[in-house]
Tab-separated table of C-alpha atoms in Angstrom:
chain	number	residue	atom	x	y	z
A	232	MET	CA	0.000	0.000	0.000
A	233	ALA	CA	1.416	3.446	-0.906
A	234	THR	CA	2.358	5.686	1.997
A	235	ARG	CA	0.386	8.892	2.170
A	236	GLN	CA	2.702	11.734	1.283
A	237	VAL	CA	0.441	14.690	2.044
A	238	ALA	CA	-0.129	15.812	5.629
A	239	ARG	CA	-3.828	15.716	6.432
A	240	ALA	CA	-5.384	19.034	7.446
A	241	GLY	CA	-8.139	17.546	9.622
A	242	PRO	CA	-9.419	14.227	10.893
A	243	PRO	CA	-9.526	11.290	8.480
A	244	LEU	CA	-12.560	10.844	6.269
A	245	MET	CA	-15.203	8.237	7.170
A	246	ASN	CA	-17.864	7.307	4.616
A	247	ILE	CA	-21.215	6.611	6.308
A	248	VAL	CA	-23.510	4.169	4.493
A	249	LYS	CA	-27.033	3.896	5.904
A	250	MET	CA	-29.160	0.983	4.758
A	251	LYS	CA	-32.368	-0.639	5.881
A	252	GLY	CA	-33.410	-4.250	5.591
A	253	VAL	CA	-30.428	-5.364	3.498
A	254	PRO	CA	-29.935	-9.150	3.721
A	255	ILE	CA	-27.172	-9.930	6.192
A	256	LEU	CA	-25.233	-12.134	3.755
A	257	GLN	CA	-25.139	-9.267	1.275
A	258	GLN	CA	-24.011	-6.884	4.008
A	259	LEU	CA	-21.194	-9.249	4.982
A	260	GLU	CA	-20.078	-9.585	1.358
A	261	VAL	CA	-19.971	-5.816	0.917
A	262	GLU	CA	-18.050	-5.401	4.173
A	263	GLU	CA	-15.417	-7.994	3.332
A	264	CYS	CA	-15.001	-6.489	-0.132
A	265	LEU	CA	-14.514	-3.012	1.331
A	266	LEU	CA	-12.076	-4.337	3.930
A	267	ARG	CA	-9.969	-6.133	1.335
A	268	THR	CA	-10.192	-3.871	-1.724
A	269	SER	CA	-10.890	-0.312	-0.527
A	270	SER	CA	-8.392	2.108	0.979
A	271	GLU	CA	-11.052	4.310	2.592
A	272	ASN	CA	-12.758	4.264	5.976
A	273	TRP	CA	-16.377	3.135	6.184
A	274	CYS	CA	-19.180	3.050	8.682
A	275	ILE	CA	-21.927	0.720	7.515
A	276	ILE	CA	-25.268	0.933	9.308
A	277	ASN	CA	-27.977	-1.591	8.413
A	278	ASP	CA	-31.228	-0.878	10.218
A	279	GLY	CA	-32.644	-4.385	10.443
A	280	THR	CA	-32.151	-7.291	8.086
A	281	ASP	CA	-34.887	-8.776	5.960
A	282	LYS	CA	-35.541	-12.146	7.653
A	283	PRO	CA	-34.167	-14.284	10.489
A	284	ASN	CA	-30.700	-15.667	9.822
A	285	ILE	CA	-28.269	-17.481	12.089
A	286	VAL	CA	-24.748	-16.100	11.691
A	287	MET	CA	-21.755	-18.009	13.068
A	288	GLY	CA	-18.151	-16.828	13.319
A	289	ILE	CA	-15.402	-18.156	11.085
A	290	SER	CA	-14.753	-21.248	13.189
A	291	GLY	CA	-18.337	-21.963	14.131
A	292	LYS	CA	-19.460	-25.596	14.139
A	293	PRO	CA	-23.216	-25.870	13.599
A	294	ALA	CA	-23.447	-29.142	15.555
A	295	GLU	CA	-22.235	-27.324	18.658
A	296	LEU	CA	-24.003	-23.998	18.200
A	297	VAL	CA	-27.316	-24.582	16.479
A	298	GLU	CA	-30.407	-26.750	17.097
A	299	ILE	CA	-30.140	-28.451	13.719
A	300	ARG	CA	-33.563	-30.160	13.463
A	301	PRO	CA	-35.742	-27.088	14.077
A	302	VAL	CA	-33.429	-24.959	11.918
A	303	LEU	CA	-33.845	-27.375	9.012
A	304	GLU	CA	-37.578	-27.785	9.572
A	305	ASP	CA	-38.175	-24.029	9.760
A	306	LYS	CA	-35.691	-23.309	6.934
A	307	ILE	CA	-33.638	-20.792	8.902
A	308	PRO	CA	-30.537	-19.845	6.878
A	309	VAL	CA	-27.205	-20.461	8.629
A	310	ILE	CA	-24.266	-18.314	7.557
A	311	ARG	CA	-20.586	-18.622	8.422
A	312	ARG	CA	-19.104	-15.111	8.319
A	313	PHE	CA	-15.568	-13.938	7.655
A	314	THR	CA	-14.991	-12.480	11.122
A	315	GLY	CA	-14.317	-14.255	14.400
A	316	GLY	CA	-16.585	-14.460	17.399
A	317	GLY	CA	-19.777	-16.214	18.325
A	318	THR	CA	-23.203	-17.054	16.973
A	319	VAL	CA	-26.184	-14.746	16.706
A	320	ILE	CA	-29.660	-14.935	15.260
A	321	VAL	CA	-30.493	-11.694	13.500
A	322	ASP	CA	-33.702	-10.305	12.034
A	323	HIS	CA	-35.596	-7.059	11.463
A	324	GLY	CA	-34.996	-6.126	15.126
A	325	THR	CA	-31.222	-6.170	14.766
A	326	ILE	CA	-29.303	-2.987	13.988
A	327	PHE	CA	-25.844	-3.560	12.509
A	328	VAL	CA	-23.008	-1.063	12.793
A	329	SER	CA	-19.634	-1.781	11.217
A	330	PHE	CA	-16.446	0.283	11.221
A	331	ILE	CA	-13.888	-0.479	8.537
A	332	CYS	CA	-10.702	1.517	9.094
A	333	ASN	CA	-7.171	2.018	7.905
A	334	LYS	CA	-4.989	1.334	10.934
A	335	ASP	CA	-3.051	4.539	10.195
A	336	ASP	CA	-6.256	6.593	10.406
A	337	VAL	CA	-6.846	5.347	13.951
A	338	ALA	CA	-3.162	5.646	14.758
A	339	ASP	CA	-3.431	5.546	18.549
A	340	VAL	CA	-5.052	2.094	18.346
A	341	GLN	CA	-2.817	-0.917	17.790
A	342	PRO	CA	-4.334	-3.226	15.138
A	343	TYR	CA	-5.041	-6.081	17.545
A	344	PRO	CA	-8.362	-7.346	18.911
A	345	ARG	CA	-8.284	-5.847	22.394
A	346	PRO	CA	-7.161	-2.302	21.529
A	347	ILE	CA	-9.757	-2.144	18.740
A	348	MET	CA	-12.420	-3.448	21.117
A	349	SER	CA	-11.459	-0.775	23.684
A	350	TRP	CA	-11.596	1.943	21.039
A	351	SER	CA	-15.077	0.823	20.042
A	352	SER	CA	-16.263	0.908	23.645
A	353	LEU	CA	-15.104	4.517	23.971
A	354	LEU	CA	-17.086	5.439	20.876
A	355	TYR	CA	-20.228	3.709	22.126
A	356	SER	CA	-19.797	5.213	25.587
A	357	GLN	CA	-20.469	8.510	23.847
A	358	VAL	CA	-23.562	7.021	22.169
A	359	PHE	CA	-25.123	5.834	25.424
A	360	GLN	CA	-23.924	8.618	27.689
A	361	GLY	CA	-26.777	9.761	29.886
A	362	ILE	CA	-29.040	6.985	28.597
A	363	ALA	CA	-27.945	3.703	30.105
A	364	ASP	CA	-25.306	1.923	32.199
A	365	PHE	CA	-23.278	0.939	29.144
A	366	ARG	CA	-20.004	-0.910	29.366
A	367	LEU	CA	-17.804	-3.310	27.489
A	368	ARG	CA	-17.756	-6.567	29.400
A	369	GLU	CA	-15.542	-9.423	28.159
A	370	ASN	CA	-15.957	-8.259	24.545
A	371	ASP	CA	-19.742	-7.779	24.746
A	372	TYR	CA	-21.685	-4.549	25.029
A	373	VAL	CA	-23.889	-4.697	28.110
A	374	PHE	CA	-26.355	-2.668	30.063
A	375	GLY	CA	-25.609	-3.761	33.594
A	376	HIS	CA	-25.069	-7.521	33.299
A	377	ARG	CA	-27.195	-8.088	30.196
A	378	LYS	CA	-25.779	-8.231	26.685
A	379	PHE	CA	-27.356	-6.165	23.965
A	380	GLY	CA	-24.542	-6.046	21.408
A	381	GLY	CA	-22.201	-8.718	20.053
A	382	ASN	CA	-18.885	-7.872	18.431
A	383	ALA	CA	-16.573	-9.430	15.880
A	384	GLN	CA	-13.513	-8.319	13.972
A	385	SER	CA	-11.243	-9.104	11.085
A	386	ILE	CA	-7.749	-7.656	10.962
A	387	THR	CA	-5.580	-7.475	7.855
A	388	LYS	CA	-2.097	-6.070	7.476
A	389	ASN	CA	-3.165	-2.427	7.250
A	390	ARG	CA	-6.913	-2.380	7.905
A	391	TRP	CA	-9.498	-3.754	10.231
A	392	ILE	CA	-13.225	-4.146	10.633
A	393	HIS	CA	-15.086	-4.057	13.911
A	394	HIS	CA	-18.732	-4.925	13.491
A	395	THR	CA	-21.563	-5.218	15.945
A	396	SER	CA	-25.039	-6.682	15.896
A	397	PHE	CA	-27.229	-4.678	18.276
A	398	LEU	CA	-30.361	-6.278	19.700
A	399	TRP	CA	-32.731	-3.357	19.382
A	400	ASP	CA	-35.487	-5.959	19.671
A	401	TYR	CA	-35.741	-9.700	19.215
A	402	GLU	CA	-38.212	-12.560	19.124
A	403	ALA	CA	-37.821	-14.793	22.159
A	404	ARG	CA	-38.783	-17.901	20.167
A	405	ASN	CA	-35.833	-17.322	17.766
A	406	MET	CA	-33.368	-17.752	20.602
A	407	SER	CA	-34.464	-21.369	20.893
A	408	TYR	CA	-32.642	-22.109	17.627
A	409	LEU	CA	-29.331	-21.470	19.369
A	410	LYS	CA	-27.578	-23.827	21.775
A	411	LEU	CA	-25.706	-22.616	24.831
A	412	PRO	CA	-22.173	-22.148	23.474
A	413	LYS	CA	-19.237	-24.082	24.982
A	414	ARG	CA	-17.141	-20.908	24.916
A	415	ALA	CA	-19.035	-18.273	26.845
A	416	PRO	CA	-17.968	-15.213	28.829
A	417	GLU	CA	-17.613	-15.730	32.559
A	418	TYR	CA	-20.193	-13.076	33.379
A	419	ARG	CA	-22.822	-15.112	31.531
A	420	LEU	CA	-22.861	-17.527	34.507
A	421	ALA	CA	-24.574	-20.246	32.461
A	422	ARG	CA	-27.710	-18.118	31.974
A	423	ASP	CA	-29.843	-19.139	29.050
A	424	HIS	CA	-30.351	-16.661	26.209
A	425	LEU	CA	-33.407	-14.843	27.520
A	426	ASP	CA	-31.824	-14.253	30.925
A	427	PHE	CA	-28.556	-13.127	29.358
A	428	ILE	CA	-29.655	-10.572	26.756
A	429	CYS	CA	-31.790	-7.449	26.773
A	430	PRO	CA	-33.371	-5.293	24.052
A	431	MET	CA	-32.022	-1.831	23.324
A	432	LYS	CA	-35.559	-0.571	22.629
A	433	ASP	CA	-36.086	-0.177	26.376
A	434	TYR	CA	-33.551	2.666	26.289
A	435	LEU	CA	-33.793	4.564	23.016
A	436	SER	CA	-35.419	4.571	19.600
A	437	ARG	CA	-33.786	3.155	16.473
A	438	SER	CA	-33.406	6.578	14.907
A	439	ASP	CA	-31.914	8.073	18.074
A	440	PHE	CA	-29.380	5.259	18.283
A	441	ILE	CA	-28.342	5.688	14.656
A	442	THR	CA	-28.129	9.478	14.974
A	443	ARG	CA	-26.064	9.252	18.152
A	444	THR	CA	-23.750	6.684	16.562
A	445	ILE	CA	-23.068	8.951	13.595
A	446	ASP	CA	-22.517	11.869	15.991
A	447	ALA	CA	-19.992	9.780	17.931
A	448	ALA	CA	-18.226	8.847	14.679
A	449	GLU	CA	-18.017	12.563	13.851
A	450	SER	CA	-15.936	13.137	16.962
A	451	HIS	CA	-13.261	10.815	15.553
A	452	PHE	CA	-13.615	11.356	11.790
A	453	SER	CA	-14.794	13.770	9.161
A	454	VAL	CA	-17.972	12.007	7.947
A	455	GLU	CA	-19.637	11.966	4.540
A	456	SER	CA	-22.741	10.070	3.501
A	457	THR	CA	-22.569	7.549	0.687
A	458	GLU	CA	-25.383	5.594	-0.916
A	459	PHE	CA	-25.409	1.802	-0.585
A	460	GLU	CA	-25.655	1.424	-4.364
A	461	ALA	CA	-22.261	3.121	-4.653
A	462	VAL	CA	-20.507	0.552	-2.452
A	463	LYS	CA	-21.954	-2.622	-3.917
A	464	PRO	CA	-19.117	-4.495	-5.634
A	465	PRO	CA	-19.356	-4.282	-9.442
A	466	SER	CA	-20.152	-7.582	-11.160
A	467	ASN	CA	-16.739	-7.668	-12.827
A	468	MET	CA	-14.822	-7.280	-9.564
A	469	LYS	CA	-12.414	-10.130	-8.957
A	470	PHE	CA	-13.090	-10.624	-5.279
A	471	THR	CA	-14.602	-13.741	-3.768
A	472	PRO	CA	-16.157	-13.199	-0.351
A	473	THR	CA	-15.627	-15.913	2.213
A	474	SER	CA	-18.869	-15.496	4.158
A	475	ARG	CA	-21.290	-18.127	2.945
A	476	LEU	CA	-24.579	-19.855	3.446
A	477	LEU	CA	-24.266	-23.412	4.739
A	478	THR	CA	-26.057	-25.992	2.610
A	479	ASN	CA	-28.803	-28.292	3.867
A	480	GLN	CA	-26.410	-31.195	3.320
A	481	GLU	CA	-23.862	-29.597	5.620
A	482	LEU	CA	-26.499	-28.962	8.272
A	483	GLU	CA	-27.841	-32.494	8.005
A	484	ALA	CA	-24.336	-33.913	8.333
A	485	ALA	CA	-23.835	-31.737	11.403
A	486	GLY	CA	-27.139	-32.966	12.785
A	487	ASN	CA	-26.006	-36.568	12.384
A	488	THR	CA	-22.736	-35.940	14.236
A	489	SER	CA	-24.452	-34.213	17.135
A	490	ILE	CA	-26.783	-37.176	17.873
B	149	MET	CA	-1.749	-5.729	30.850
B	150	ALA	CA	1.941	-4.795	31.282
B	151	LEU	CA	2.319	-7.261	34.170
B	152	ARG	CA	0.712	-10.028	32.134
B	153	ILE	CA	2.983	-9.345	29.153
B	154	TRP	CA	6.020	-9.456	31.466
B	155	ALA	CA	4.889	-12.717	33.049
B	156	SER	CA	4.101	-14.275	29.694
B	157	SER	CA	7.397	-13.253	28.150
B	158	THR	CA	9.423	-14.292	31.178
B	159	ALA	CA	7.820	-17.716	31.047
B	160	ASN	CA	8.575	-17.938	27.363
B	161	ALA	CA	12.144	-16.777	27.875
B	162	LEU	CA	12.753	-19.335	30.570
B	163	ARG	CA	11.254	-22.083	28.439
B	164	LEU	CA	13.378	-21.125	25.460
B	165	SER	CA	16.555	-20.681	27.469
B	166	SER	CA	16.261	-24.189	28.865
B	167	ALA	CA	16.199	-25.727	25.372
B	168	THR	CA	19.552	-26.728	23.867
B	169	ARG	CA	19.363	-24.733	20.679
B	170	PRO	CA	22.727	-23.022	20.262
B	171	HIS	CA	21.715	-21.262	17.042
B	172	PHE	CA	18.423	-19.839	18.256
B	173	SER	CA	18.895	-18.216	21.645
B	174	PRO	CA	16.553	-15.685	23.165
B	175	LEU	CA	17.806	-12.170	22.598
B	176	SER	CA	15.466	-10.324	24.858
B	177	ARG	CA	13.947	-11.193	28.200
B	178	CYS	CA	12.050	-7.930	28.315
B	179	PHE	CA	8.557	-7.849	26.849
B	180	SER	CA	8.140	-10.630	24.268
B	181	SER	CA	10.818	-13.126	23.279
B	182	VAL	CA	12.762	-12.678	20.076
B	183	LEU	CA	15.079	-15.447	18.894
B	184	ASP	CA	18.471	-14.768	17.400
B	185	GLY	CA	19.023	-16.580	14.125
B	186	LEU	CA	15.501	-16.072	12.772
B	187	LYS	CA	14.348	-13.399	10.341
B	188	TYR	CA	11.303	-11.273	10.983
B	189	ALA	CA	8.655	-9.423	8.962
B	190	ASN	CA	7.129	-6.107	10.059
B	191	SER	CA	3.779	-7.923	10.180
B	192	HIS	CA	5.196	-10.073	13.014
B	193	GLU	CA	5.893	-13.382	11.318
B	194	TRP	CA	9.215	-15.220	11.660
B	195	VAL	CA	11.165	-17.373	9.223
B	196	LYS	CA	13.739	-20.050	10.066
B	197	HIS	CA	15.721	-20.974	6.949
B	198	GLU	CA	17.419	-24.366	7.201
B	199	GLY	CA	18.758	-25.820	3.980
B	200	PRO	CA	16.079	-26.053	1.259
B	201	VAL	CA	13.175	-25.384	3.628
B	202	ALA	CA	11.987	-22.311	5.503
B	203	THR	CA	9.640	-22.639	8.490
B	204	ILE	CA	7.194	-19.828	9.171
B	205	GLY	CA	5.115	-18.832	12.172
B	206	ILE	CA	4.020	-15.790	14.149
B	207	THR	CA	6.176	-14.206	16.797
B	208	ASP	CA	5.815	-14.170	20.553
B	209	HIS	CA	4.988	-10.445	20.300
B	210	ALA	CA	2.136	-11.247	17.923
B	211	GLN	CA	0.672	-14.116	19.933
B	212	ASP	CA	0.789	-12.043	23.096
B	213	HIS	CA	-1.043	-9.137	21.487
B	214	LEU	CA	-3.575	-11.417	19.792
B	215	GLY	CA	-4.636	-13.269	22.909
B	216	GLU	CA	-5.703	-16.898	23.180
B	217	VAL	CA	-5.760	-18.456	19.722
B	218	VAL	CA	-8.815	-20.673	19.332
B	219	PHE	CA	-8.730	-21.475	15.626
B	220	VAL	CA	-6.134	-21.519	12.866
B	221	GLU	CA	-6.888	-21.425	9.150
B	222	LEU	CA	-4.055	-22.815	7.040
B	223	PRO	CA	-3.575	-23.524	3.337
B	224	GLU	CA	-2.970	-26.923	1.790
B	225	ALA	CA	0.495	-28.286	1.113
B	226	GLY	CA	1.346	-27.979	-2.542
B	227	GLY	CA	0.024	-24.430	-2.786
B	228	THR	CA	2.181	-21.337	-3.038
B	229	VAL	CA	2.765	-18.284	-0.892
B	230	THR	CA	3.844	-14.817	-1.956
B	231	LYS	CA	5.977	-12.459	0.086
B	232	ALA	CA	3.920	-10.022	2.218
B	233	THR	CA	0.629	-11.696	1.225
B	234	GLY	CA	-1.774	-13.542	3.494
B	235	PHE	CA	-1.707	-17.320	3.567
B	236	GLY	CA	-3.899	-18.022	6.535
B	237	ALA	CA	-5.524	-16.590	9.613
B	238	VAL	CA	-5.810	-17.069	13.336
B	239	GLU	CA	-8.892	-16.445	15.458
B	240	SER	CA	-8.574	-14.917	18.904
B	241	VAL	CA	-10.820	-12.739	21.050
B	242	LYS	CA	-13.590	-12.559	18.427
B	243	ALA	CA	-11.166	-11.532	15.672
B	244	THR	CA	-9.691	-13.213	12.635
B	245	SER	CA	-6.208	-11.873	11.947
B	246	ASP	CA	-4.379	-12.453	8.685
B	247	VAL	CA	-1.035	-14.211	8.762
B	248	ASN	CA	1.282	-13.056	5.986
B	249	SER	CA	4.178	-14.938	4.455
B	250	PRO	CA	7.567	-13.227	4.802
B	251	ILE	CA	8.802	-14.987	1.657
B	252	SER	CA	7.557	-16.538	-1.585
B	253	GLY	CA	7.635	-20.226	-2.348
B	254	GLU	CA	5.907	-23.591	-2.443
B	255	ILE	CA	4.228	-24.925	0.685
B	256	VAL	CA	5.758	-28.318	1.436
B	257	GLU	CA	4.231	-28.984	4.849
B	258	VAL	CA	1.513	-27.590	7.078
B	259	ASN	CA	1.377	-28.022	10.865
B	260	SER	CA	-1.623	-30.303	11.225
B	261	LYS	CA	-1.396	-30.207	15.051
B	262	LEU	CA	-2.794	-26.668	14.999
B	263	SER	CA	-6.267	-27.834	14.012
B	264	GLN	CA	-6.643	-29.728	17.284
B	265	THR	CA	-4.347	-27.585	19.433
B	266	PRO	CA	-4.396	-23.991	18.170
B	267	GLY	CA	-3.030	-22.850	21.539
B	268	LEU	CA	0.415	-24.116	20.524
B	269	ILE	CA	0.767	-20.756	18.804
B	270	ASN	CA	0.499	-19.098	22.215
B	271	SER	CA	2.520	-21.597	24.244
B	272	SER	CA	5.257	-22.304	21.692
B	273	PRO	CA	5.226	-19.673	18.916
B	274	TYR	CA	8.736	-20.485	17.651
B	275	GLU	CA	8.671	-24.271	18.028
B	276	ASP	CA	5.550	-26.420	18.225
B	277	GLY	CA	3.393	-23.496	16.998
B	278	TRP	CA	5.074	-23.300	13.571
B	279	MET	CA	2.502	-22.885	10.794
B	280	ILE	CA	3.919	-23.792	7.368
B	281	LYS	CA	7.139	-24.975	5.791
B	282	VAL	CA	8.043	-23.474	2.432
B	283	LYS	CA	10.584	-24.150	-0.290
B	284	PRO	CA	11.725	-20.565	-1.017
B	285	SER	CA	11.430	-19.550	-4.661
B	286	ASN	CA	13.601	-16.472	-4.142
B	287	PRO	CA	15.968	-16.876	-1.173
B	288	SER	CA	17.195	-13.291	-1.599
B	289	GLU	CA	13.861	-12.176	-0.092
B	290	LEU	CA	15.229	-13.239	3.276
B	291	GLU	CA	17.832	-10.490	3.106
B	292	SER	CA	15.186	-7.764	3.252
B	293	LEU	CA	13.720	-9.130	6.493
B	294	MET	CA	14.707	-7.926	9.951
B	295	GLY	CA	17.204	-9.654	12.178
B	296	ALA	CA	16.527	-10.200	15.859
B	297	THR	CA	18.011	-6.931	17.085
B	298	GLN	CA	16.192	-4.852	14.510
B	299	TYR	CA	12.900	-6.678	15.151
B	300	THR	CA	13.220	-6.198	18.924
B	301	LYS	CA	13.650	-2.460	18.375
B	302	PHE	CA	10.738	-2.465	15.921
B	303	CYS	CA	8.419	-4.050	18.516
B	304	GLU	CA	9.540	-1.681	21.269
B	305	GLU	CA	8.942	1.342	19.032
B	306	GLU	CA	5.564	0.046	17.917
B	307	ASP	CA	4.400	-0.534	21.482
B	308	ALA	CA	5.779	2.803	22.658
B	309	ALA	CA	3.886	4.634	19.915
B	310	HIS	CA	0.523	3.482	21.309
């Protein structure tokens, strides 16, 4: 990557892309493409996705994380994404916020998981200031001891993405598709999903959250709005995303191994 | 954080110093361990060139900053790697982090132990946690990499800048 020769007059530029109801697989493909092929900074906000999807991290094993039989019977898509971290079920009640940054544009943050996570918590502390008892707890965003936001990252040589799925609201019955994970934060204390999470809607509206997030981004960057259509990868782009939908055969095989 | 890094690196240094490896001795017992005799990339991978084969892994500095490695993604033997380009990834603390090859060449062996025991990268980054072995296609690429002293200084400067 070429070194920037010109001294910047102000804060680095951040392109804000606001979307609504974009399918989560498409969002993940756009994000990975921007991470790997763009040299600009991006903040992607997707206000709800179109239908329930289960999204696992890069190393997720469906046999361990997902109730295979009901997922197959109810035809719930299961995606393995390009970032690390755990498993979520997302739907129209989920608000996604993703920061894709050049490491040199966030120069006081070392490009490793924990410093990036800390940086993100400072940004969101601004978002929830005066609204709720927000904190970063073992890599989760919590109000008190209940999780409302899950995080994941991917770090390349010169860039990184930190993305979050925020539970603005959720359907309790959807949580039954997920198993209790083997790897869980200590503060979870073996609570099942409904005792562990809480909805953000109890604290602020969707529009307020999005506005406050953009305001917080403005304190770190010079922001400009960009349309989603402008960031979709062109059809002739030679980039193959790694996030993918698991096939029914894969899920059935996983179901057989978990018996 | 500083205390944990010190404890981790001291443990590593002691472990390395007890091994009889006259060519690869620990240079630094402060912060993370750096072995003399290896070459280092500025993306924190190491290369050990022995005869026709070069072994590649990530450094103690890298594993310490990444945290507990829970998953390793590696290529297949028979493929190729290109200098300064990603060949795999590690997962730690909810992140996937690219691992870049310091040199170009053909992959002749992959550390299959890492699929079952990814934590070897944390406990033994320069020995049991090796990732791939490569037949270098351009051995002169090794000359542009850092030696142990230069890499130690590089890490200290990088940490001090943040």
